[in-house]
Tab-separated table of C-alpha atoms in Angstrom:
chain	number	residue	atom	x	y	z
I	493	UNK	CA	-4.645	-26.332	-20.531
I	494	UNK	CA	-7.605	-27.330	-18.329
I	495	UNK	CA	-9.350	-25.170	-16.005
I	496	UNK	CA	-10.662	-25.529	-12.629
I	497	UNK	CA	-14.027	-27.379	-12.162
I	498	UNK	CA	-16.714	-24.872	-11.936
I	499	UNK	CA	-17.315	-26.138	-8.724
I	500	UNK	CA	-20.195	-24.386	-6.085
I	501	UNK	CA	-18.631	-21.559	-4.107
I	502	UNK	CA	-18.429	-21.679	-0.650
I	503	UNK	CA	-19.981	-19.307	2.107
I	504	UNK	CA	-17.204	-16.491	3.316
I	505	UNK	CA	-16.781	-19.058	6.904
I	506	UNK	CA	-17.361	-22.240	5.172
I	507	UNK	CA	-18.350	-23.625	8.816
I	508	UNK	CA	-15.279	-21.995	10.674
I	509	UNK	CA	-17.174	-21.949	14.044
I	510	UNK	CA	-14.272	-20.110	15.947
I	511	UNK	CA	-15.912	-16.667	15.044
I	512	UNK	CA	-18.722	-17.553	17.121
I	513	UNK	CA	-16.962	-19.120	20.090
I	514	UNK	CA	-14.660	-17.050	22.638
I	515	UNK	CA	-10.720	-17.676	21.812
I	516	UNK	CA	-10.041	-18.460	25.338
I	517	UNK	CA	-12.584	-21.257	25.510
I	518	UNK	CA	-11.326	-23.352	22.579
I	519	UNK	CA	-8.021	-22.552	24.407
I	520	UNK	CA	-9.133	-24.785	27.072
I	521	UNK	CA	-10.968	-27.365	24.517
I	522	UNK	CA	-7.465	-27.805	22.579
I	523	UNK	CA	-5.233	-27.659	25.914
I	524	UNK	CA	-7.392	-30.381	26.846
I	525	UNK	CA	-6.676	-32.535	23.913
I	526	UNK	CA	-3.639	-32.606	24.255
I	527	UNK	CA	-2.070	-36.304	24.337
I	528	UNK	CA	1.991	-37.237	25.918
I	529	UNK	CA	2.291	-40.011	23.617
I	530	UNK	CA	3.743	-39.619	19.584
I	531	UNK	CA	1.890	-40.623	17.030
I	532	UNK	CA	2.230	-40.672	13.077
I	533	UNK	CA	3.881	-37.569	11.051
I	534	UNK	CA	0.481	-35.799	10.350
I	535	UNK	CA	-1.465	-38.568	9.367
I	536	UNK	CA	-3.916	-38.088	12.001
I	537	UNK	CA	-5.582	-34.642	13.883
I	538	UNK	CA	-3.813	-33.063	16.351
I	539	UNK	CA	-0.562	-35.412	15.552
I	540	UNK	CA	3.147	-34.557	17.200
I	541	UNK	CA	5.506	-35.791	14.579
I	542	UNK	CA	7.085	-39.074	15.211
I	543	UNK	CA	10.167	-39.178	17.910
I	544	UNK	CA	9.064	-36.341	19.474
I	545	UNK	CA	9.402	-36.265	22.882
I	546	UNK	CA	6.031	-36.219	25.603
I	547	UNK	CA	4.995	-32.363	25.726
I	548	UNK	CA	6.039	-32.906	29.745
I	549	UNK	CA	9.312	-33.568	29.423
I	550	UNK	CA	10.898	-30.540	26.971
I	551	UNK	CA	10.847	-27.065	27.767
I	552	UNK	CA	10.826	-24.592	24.982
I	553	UNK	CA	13.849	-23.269	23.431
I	554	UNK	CA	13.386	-19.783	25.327
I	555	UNK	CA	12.008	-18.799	28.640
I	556	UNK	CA	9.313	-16.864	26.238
I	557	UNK	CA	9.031	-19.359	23.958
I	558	UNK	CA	6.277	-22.232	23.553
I	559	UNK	CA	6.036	-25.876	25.601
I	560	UNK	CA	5.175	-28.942	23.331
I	561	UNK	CA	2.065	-28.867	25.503
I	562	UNK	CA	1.436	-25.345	24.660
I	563	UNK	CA	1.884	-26.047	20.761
I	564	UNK	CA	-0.586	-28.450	21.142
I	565	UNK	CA	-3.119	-26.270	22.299
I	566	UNK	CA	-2.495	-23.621	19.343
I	567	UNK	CA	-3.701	-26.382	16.841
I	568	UNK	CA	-6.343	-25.708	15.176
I	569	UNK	CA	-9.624	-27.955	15.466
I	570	UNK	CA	-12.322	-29.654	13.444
I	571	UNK	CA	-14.665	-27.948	15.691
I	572	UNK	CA	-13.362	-24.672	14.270
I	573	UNK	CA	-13.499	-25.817	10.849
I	574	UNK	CA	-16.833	-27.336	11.415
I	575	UNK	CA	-18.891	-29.791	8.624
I	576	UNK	CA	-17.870	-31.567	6.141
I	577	UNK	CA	-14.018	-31.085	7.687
I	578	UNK	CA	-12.669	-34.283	9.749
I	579	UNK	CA	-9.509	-35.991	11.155
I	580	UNK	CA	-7.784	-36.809	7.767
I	581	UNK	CA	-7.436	-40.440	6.714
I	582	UNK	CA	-4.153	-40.555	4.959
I	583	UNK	CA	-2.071	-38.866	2.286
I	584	UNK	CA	-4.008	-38.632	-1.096
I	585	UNK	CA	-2.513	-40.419	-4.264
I	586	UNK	CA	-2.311	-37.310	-5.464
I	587	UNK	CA	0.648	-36.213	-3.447
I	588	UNK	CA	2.866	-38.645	-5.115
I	589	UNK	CA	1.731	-38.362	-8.565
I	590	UNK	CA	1.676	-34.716	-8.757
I	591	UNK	CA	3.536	-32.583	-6.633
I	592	UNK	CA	6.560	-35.505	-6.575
I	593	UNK	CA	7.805	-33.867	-9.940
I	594	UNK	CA	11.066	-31.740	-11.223
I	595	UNK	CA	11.921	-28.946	-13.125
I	596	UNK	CA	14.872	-26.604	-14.119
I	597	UNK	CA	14.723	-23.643	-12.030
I	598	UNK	CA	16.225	-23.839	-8.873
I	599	UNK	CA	13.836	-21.456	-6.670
I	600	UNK	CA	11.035	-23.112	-9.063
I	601	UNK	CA	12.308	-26.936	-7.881
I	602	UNK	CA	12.677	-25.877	-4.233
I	603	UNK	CA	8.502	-24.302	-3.842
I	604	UNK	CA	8.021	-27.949	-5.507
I	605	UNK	CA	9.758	-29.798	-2.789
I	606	UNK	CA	8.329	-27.530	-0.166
I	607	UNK	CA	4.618	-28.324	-1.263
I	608	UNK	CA	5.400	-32.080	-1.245
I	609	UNK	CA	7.279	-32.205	2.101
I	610	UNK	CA	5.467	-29.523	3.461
I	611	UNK	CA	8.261	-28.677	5.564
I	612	UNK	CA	8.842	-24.950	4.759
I	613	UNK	CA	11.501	-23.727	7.526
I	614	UNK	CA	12.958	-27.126	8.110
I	615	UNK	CA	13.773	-28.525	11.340
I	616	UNK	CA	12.445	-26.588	14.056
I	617	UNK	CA	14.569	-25.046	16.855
I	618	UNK	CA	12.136	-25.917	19.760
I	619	UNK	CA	8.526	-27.761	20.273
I	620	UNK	CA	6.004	-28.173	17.343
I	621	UNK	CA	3.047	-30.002	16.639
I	622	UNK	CA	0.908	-30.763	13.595
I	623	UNK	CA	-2.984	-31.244	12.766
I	624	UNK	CA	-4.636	-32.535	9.366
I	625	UNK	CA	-7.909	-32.664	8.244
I	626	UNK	CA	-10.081	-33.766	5.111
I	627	UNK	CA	-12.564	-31.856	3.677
I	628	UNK	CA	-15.981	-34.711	3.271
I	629	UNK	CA	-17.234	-32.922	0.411
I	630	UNK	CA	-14.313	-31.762	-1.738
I	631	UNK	CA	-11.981	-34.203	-0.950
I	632	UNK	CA	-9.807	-31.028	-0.001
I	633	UNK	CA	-6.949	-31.711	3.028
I	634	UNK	CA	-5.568	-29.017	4.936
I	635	UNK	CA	-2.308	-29.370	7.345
I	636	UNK	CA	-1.728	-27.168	10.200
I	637	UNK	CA	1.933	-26.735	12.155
I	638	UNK	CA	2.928	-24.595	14.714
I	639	UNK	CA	6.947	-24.689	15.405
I	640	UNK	CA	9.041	-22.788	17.124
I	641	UNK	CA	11.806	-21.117	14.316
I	642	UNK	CA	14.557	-18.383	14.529
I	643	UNK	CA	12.491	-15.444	13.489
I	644	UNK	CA	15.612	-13.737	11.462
I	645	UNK	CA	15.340	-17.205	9.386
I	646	UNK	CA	11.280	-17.054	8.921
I	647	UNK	CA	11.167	-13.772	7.397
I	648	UNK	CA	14.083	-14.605	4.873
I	649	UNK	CA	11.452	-17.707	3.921
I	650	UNK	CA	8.568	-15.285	4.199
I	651	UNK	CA	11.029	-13.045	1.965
I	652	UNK	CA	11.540	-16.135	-0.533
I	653	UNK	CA	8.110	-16.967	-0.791
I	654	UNK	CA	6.874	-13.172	-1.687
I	655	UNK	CA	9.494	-13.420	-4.508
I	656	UNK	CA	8.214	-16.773	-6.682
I	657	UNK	CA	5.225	-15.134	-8.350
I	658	UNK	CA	7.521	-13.246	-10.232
I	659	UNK	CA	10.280	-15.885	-10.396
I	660	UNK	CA	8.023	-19.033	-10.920
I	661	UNK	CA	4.761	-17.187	-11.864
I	662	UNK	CA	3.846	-20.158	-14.580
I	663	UNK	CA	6.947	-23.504	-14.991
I	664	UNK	CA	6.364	-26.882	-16.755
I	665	UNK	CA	7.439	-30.004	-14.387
I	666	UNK	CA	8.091	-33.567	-14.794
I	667	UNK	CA	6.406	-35.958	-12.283
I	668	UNK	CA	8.197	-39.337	-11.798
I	669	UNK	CA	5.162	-40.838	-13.472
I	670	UNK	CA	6.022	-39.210	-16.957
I	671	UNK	CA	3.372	-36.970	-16.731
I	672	UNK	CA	3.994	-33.068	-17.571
I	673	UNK	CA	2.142	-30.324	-15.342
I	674	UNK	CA	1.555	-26.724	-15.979
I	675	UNK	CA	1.975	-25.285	-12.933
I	676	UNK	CA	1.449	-21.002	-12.063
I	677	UNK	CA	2.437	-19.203	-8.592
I	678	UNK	CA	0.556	-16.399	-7.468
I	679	UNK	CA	0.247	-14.167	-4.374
I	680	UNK	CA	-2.631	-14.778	-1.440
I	681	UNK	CA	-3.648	-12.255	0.793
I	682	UNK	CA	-3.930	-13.141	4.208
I	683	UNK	CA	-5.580	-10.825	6.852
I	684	UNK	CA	-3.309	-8.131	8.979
I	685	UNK	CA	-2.165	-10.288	11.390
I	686	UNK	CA	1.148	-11.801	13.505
I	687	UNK	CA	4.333	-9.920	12.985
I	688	UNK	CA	4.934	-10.937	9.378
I	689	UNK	CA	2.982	-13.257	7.065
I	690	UNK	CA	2.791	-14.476	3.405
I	691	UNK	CA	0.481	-17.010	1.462
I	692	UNK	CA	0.698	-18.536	-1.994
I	693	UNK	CA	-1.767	-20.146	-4.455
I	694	UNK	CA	-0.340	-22.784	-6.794
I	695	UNK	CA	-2.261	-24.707	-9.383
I	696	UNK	CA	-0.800	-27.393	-10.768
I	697	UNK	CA	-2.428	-28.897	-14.357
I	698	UNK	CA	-1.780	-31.537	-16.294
I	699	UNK	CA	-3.083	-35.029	-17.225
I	700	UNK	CA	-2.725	-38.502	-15.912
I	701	UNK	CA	-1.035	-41.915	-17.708
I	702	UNK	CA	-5.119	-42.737	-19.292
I	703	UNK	CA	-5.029	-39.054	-20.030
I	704	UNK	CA	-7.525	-37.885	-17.902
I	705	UNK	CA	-7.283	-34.303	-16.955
I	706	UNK	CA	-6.158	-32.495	-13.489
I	707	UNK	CA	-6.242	-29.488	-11.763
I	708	UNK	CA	-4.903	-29.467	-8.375
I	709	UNK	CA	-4.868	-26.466	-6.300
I	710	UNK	CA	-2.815	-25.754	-3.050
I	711	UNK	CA	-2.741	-22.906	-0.723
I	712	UNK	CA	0.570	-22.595	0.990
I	713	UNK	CA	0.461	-19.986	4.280
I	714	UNK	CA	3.199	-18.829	6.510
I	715	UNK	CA	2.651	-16.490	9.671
I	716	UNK	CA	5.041	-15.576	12.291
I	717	UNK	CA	4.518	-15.101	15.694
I	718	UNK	CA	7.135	-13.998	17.969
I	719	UNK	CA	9.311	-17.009	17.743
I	720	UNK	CA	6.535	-19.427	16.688
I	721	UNK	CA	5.700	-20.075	13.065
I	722	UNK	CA	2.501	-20.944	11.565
I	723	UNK	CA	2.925	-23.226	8.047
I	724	UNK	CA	-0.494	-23.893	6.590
I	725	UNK	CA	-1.420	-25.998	3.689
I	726	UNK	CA	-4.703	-26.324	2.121
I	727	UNK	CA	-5.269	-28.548	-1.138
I	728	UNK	CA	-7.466	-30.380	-3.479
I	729	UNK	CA	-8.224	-31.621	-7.202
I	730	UNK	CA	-11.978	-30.166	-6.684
I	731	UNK	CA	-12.776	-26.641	-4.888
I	732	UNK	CA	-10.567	-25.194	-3.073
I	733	UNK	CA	-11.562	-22.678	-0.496
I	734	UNK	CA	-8.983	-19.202	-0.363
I	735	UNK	CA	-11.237	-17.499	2.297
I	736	UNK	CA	-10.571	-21.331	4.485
I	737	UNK	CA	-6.987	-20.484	4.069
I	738	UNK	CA	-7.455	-17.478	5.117
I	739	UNK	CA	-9.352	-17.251	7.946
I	740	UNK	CA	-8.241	-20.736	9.376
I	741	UNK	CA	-4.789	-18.482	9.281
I	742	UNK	CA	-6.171	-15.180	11.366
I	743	UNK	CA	-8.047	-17.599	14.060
I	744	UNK	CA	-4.766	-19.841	14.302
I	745	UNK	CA	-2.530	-16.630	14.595
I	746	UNK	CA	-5.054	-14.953	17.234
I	747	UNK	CA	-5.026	-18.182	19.183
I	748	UNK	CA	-1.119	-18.688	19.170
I	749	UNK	CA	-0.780	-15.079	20.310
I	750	UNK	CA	-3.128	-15.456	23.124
I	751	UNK	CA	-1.121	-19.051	24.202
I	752	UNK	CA	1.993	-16.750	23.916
I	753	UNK	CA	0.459	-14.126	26.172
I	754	UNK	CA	-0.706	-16.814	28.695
I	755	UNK	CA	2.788	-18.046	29.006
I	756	UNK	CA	4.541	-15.121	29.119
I	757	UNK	CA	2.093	-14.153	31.911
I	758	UNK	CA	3.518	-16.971	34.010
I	759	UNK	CA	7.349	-16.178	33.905
């Protein structure tokens, strides 16, 4: 089986610049990116998903709840990632040819959907919006939502997703190229924060059609706070960075707690 590339390993921030910025005034820097019109389903930083209505026209699902607008302004930023991150330019091939794939276990098949669609709680019950970025040197791409999800239905997720390093710790799957991968499931720790919280690190490693080898890594983070729901994905066939996943987690969860606080402030 091949092993990850023995790739350089990356300072403890890797360039997160929120740690040395106030929360409240990348508040107002993300507030005041926010833009009415939709655009493309995560193809592009700072993205509502397609259909979705201007962020001044739907109220939240709650009175406490988040505005569109407000979800907006919990994205995280390529100013808090800081260089080599950028807006993403598009899905990598790699999506399709790896993590499109089956295999026979059902909890197994459904953690392989959720890493392709990257839609771990389904529809959400009120406003969300969605940021992606690629990493210039690794090729890495990470994808950052914030939704608004019944929390009872989060934490049975949350639940799930605790549960598939010992149901799915290492599975075989079938990509719908005829290639086989080797793919394990183990736990990430993510810092004390929100109201409940859970991460995953799956590798996934096989070979392609000219059998060249492949090792793709993916970080898959959940947090919940209050009624709002953090889903994080970070991913990559080179280095992949936990403590990016990690800390890109805590200063998303710090900031969505502060919006929450802001709003509540006003009712």
């Amino acid at each position: 089986m091949p092993h990850p590339p023995a790739g350089r390993r990356g300072p403890g921030a890797r360039g997160l610049l929120a740690y040395a910025l106030s929360v409240t005034a990348l508040l107002v820097t993300a507030a005041c990116s926010v833009q009415d019109e939709p655009r493309p389903r995560w193809f592009s930083a700072s993205a509502t998903p397609t259909g979705a209505s201007p962020a001044h026209e739907r109220p939240a699902s709650s009175g406490a709840g988040l505005t569109e607008a407000q979800a907006q302004a919990a994205l995280i930023t390529a100013v808090d990632l800081g260089e080599p991150w950028g807006p993403t330019r598009g899905a990598r091939t790699w999506r399709d040819g790896l993590l499109k794939a089956t295999t026979e276990d059902r909890d197994c098949q459904r953690l392989l959907d959720v890493l392709y669609t990257e839609e771990l709680f389904g529809t959400p019950a009120g406003p969300q919006a969605t940021a992606a970025f690629d990493d210039a040197d690794t090729d890495a791409q990470l994808r950052y939502h914030v939704a608004v999800h019944p929390p009872a239905d989060v934490d049975r997720t949350l639940a799930w997703l605790e549960s598939l390093p010992g149901k799915c710790g290492e599975f075989t799957a079938a990509t719908t190229r005829g290639g086989v991968q080797t793919v394990q499931v183990g736990d990430m720790p993510l810092p004390p924060v929100g109201d409940a919280r859970q991460a995953l690190r799956v590798t996934l490693a096989g070979e392609t059609e000219e059998g060249e080898l492949t090792y793709l890594t993916m970080d898959l983070a959940a947090v919940r706070v209050g009624e709002e729901t953090i889903t994080l994905t970070n991913a990559g066939l080179d280095e992949v960075y936990e403590e990016v996943t990690q800390q890109t987690a805590e200063l998303g969860a710090q900031r969505l707690s502060e919006i929450r606080k802001q709003g509540e402030a006003r009712i």
